[in-house]
């Protein structure tokens, strides 16, 4: 219904955003091909509009899509675009989400250097945004990273603090 309304009103931006939401839902439902089609439709609209914030959102959806599909090189390409476009659009939340997703993917693939770089950038942005939730989500990845490199005491300290903060924030 939302897509029909967006198309009827000629709101291409709203149509692209709704296509992204639908792509995310389809991905979660285990329908990757359908999710890909929706994301590609959103990308074509966003490219026509030349809206860097909207383009960053589309590339974030594609980053996550390719990350979960195991296409890490494509995910990295979209991740770089998310961050560049988010910076251009002055959208630090989008930049944070790009760094966070790239850090998570680096952790899943065992790329400690890349994980460390993106974690640092995600933590810096979480602090700049003064977002305790983003800081918690990033701290969770830091715990995984520190345990992977054998920094058990540091990992335990961060985990204990993060659990307490997460409870307070309902996370």
Short mmCIF file of C-alpha atoms in Angstrom, two decimals, residues 4-106:
data_model
loop_
_atom_site.label_atom_id
_atom_site.label_comp_id
_atom_site.label_asym_id
_atom_site.label_seq_id
_atom_site.Cartn_x
_atom_site.Cartn_y
_atom_site.Cartn_z
CA UNK A 4 1.36 2.31 -4.35
CA UNK A 5 0.86 5.60 -2.50
CA UNK A 6 4.47 6.68 -3.10
CA UNK A 7 4.20 5.88 -6.80
CA UNK A 8 0.82 7.59 -7.12
CA UNK A 9 2.17 10.74 -5.47
CA UNK A 10 5.36 10.68 -7.52
CA UNK A 11 7.54 10.50 -4.42
CA UNK A 12 10.54 8.64 -5.80
CA UNK A 13 12.50 9.11 -2.59
CA UNK A 14 9.73 7.55 -0.50
CA UNK A 15 9.39 4.71 -3.00
CA UNK A 16 13.11 3.94 -2.74
CA UNK A 17 12.96 3.96 1.07
CA UNK A 18 10.00 1.59 1.07
CA UNK A 19 11.76 -0.70 -1.41
CA UNK A 20 14.72 -0.81 1.00
CA UNK A 21 12.44 -1.72 3.88
CA UNK A 22 10.89 -4.45 1.80
CA UNK A 23 14.34 -5.70 0.72
CA UNK A 24 15.37 -5.97 4.37
CA UNK A 25 12.20 -7.89 5.24
CA UNK A 26 12.64 -10.25 2.30
CA UNK A 27 16.24 -10.89 3.32
CA UNK A 28 15.11 -11.70 6.87
CA UNK A 29 12.47 -14.06 5.47
CA UNK A 30 15.14 -16.00 3.58
CA UNK A 31 14.26 -14.65 0.17
CA UNK A 32 17.62 -13.23 -1.00
CA UNK A 33 16.85 -13.06 -4.72
CA UNK A 34 13.69 -11.06 -4.11
CA UNK A 35 15.57 -8.84 -1.62
CA UNK A 36 18.24 -8.22 -4.24
CA UNK A 37 15.63 -7.18 -6.82
CA UNK A 38 14.05 -4.67 -4.42
CA UNK A 39 17.43 -3.23 -3.46
CA UNK A 40 18.43 -2.87 -7.11
CA UNK A 41 15.17 -1.04 -7.87
CA UNK A 42 15.88 1.29 -4.96
CA UNK A 43 19.43 1.81 -6.24
CA UNK A 44 18.23 2.83 -9.70
CA UNK A 45 15.85 5.36 -8.16
CA UNK A 46 18.50 6.71 -5.78
CA UNK A 47 21.02 7.07 -8.60
CA UNK A 48 18.48 9.04 -10.63
CA UNK A 49 17.76 11.33 -7.67
CA UNK A 50 21.49 11.73 -6.88
CA UNK A 51 20.67 11.98 -3.17
CA UNK A 52 23.83 10.97 -1.26
CA UNK A 53 21.95 10.09 1.95
CA UNK A 54 19.49 7.88 0.08
CA UNK A 55 22.32 6.30 -1.92
CA UNK A 56 24.16 5.59 1.35
CA UNK A 57 21.06 3.82 2.69
CA UNK A 58 20.79 1.71 -0.46
CA UNK A 59 24.46 0.76 -0.31
CA UNK A 60 24.07 -0.12 3.39
CA UNK A 61 21.27 -2.51 2.47
CA UNK A 62 23.46 -4.03 -0.24
CA UNK A 63 26.42 -4.22 2.15
CA UNK A 64 24.36 -6.27 4.59
CA UNK A 65 22.85 -8.37 1.82
CA UNK A 66 26.25 -9.32 0.40
CA UNK A 67 27.78 -9.77 3.84
CA UNK A 68 25.19 -12.41 4.80
CA UNK A 69 25.43 -14.00 1.36
CA UNK A 70 29.18 -14.45 1.78
CA UNK A 71 30.17 -12.10 -1.04
CA UNK A 72 32.69 -10.20 1.05
CA UNK A 73 34.36 -8.32 -1.80
CA UNK A 74 31.01 -6.91 -2.94
CA UNK A 75 30.09 -6.15 0.66
CA UNK A 76 33.34 -4.22 1.12
CA UNK A 77 32.67 -2.22 -2.06
CA UNK A 78 29.21 -1.25 -0.84
CA UNK A 79 30.59 -0.54 2.64
CA UNK A 80 33.11 1.93 1.21
CA UNK A 81 30.29 3.62 -0.71
CA UNK A 82 28.11 3.81 2.41
CA UNK A 83 30.84 5.60 4.32
CA UNK A 84 31.83 7.97 1.50
CA UNK A 85 28.24 8.91 0.71
CA UNK A 86 27.34 9.26 4.39
CA UNK A 87 30.28 11.61 4.85
CA UNK A 88 29.22 13.59 1.76
CA UNK A 89 25.65 13.83 3.08
CA UNK A 90 26.89 14.66 6.59
CA UNK A 91 24.98 11.65 7.97
CA UNK A 92 27.18 10.28 10.78
CA UNK A 93 24.60 7.64 11.76
CA UNK A 94 24.89 6.12 8.29
CA UNK A 95 28.68 6.29 8.48
CA UNK A 96 28.57 4.55 11.88
CA UNK A 97 26.37 1.78 10.49
CA UNK A 98 28.79 1.25 7.60
CA UNK A 99 31.81 0.96 9.90
CA UNK A 100 29.88 -1.25 12.32
CA UNK A 101 28.77 -3.65 9.57
CA UNK A 102 32.27 -3.78 8.08
CA UNK A 103 33.72 -4.49 11.54
CA UNK A 104 31.19 -7.27 12.07
CA UNK A 105 32.02 -8.79 8.68
CA UNK A 106 35.75 -8.55 9.39
#
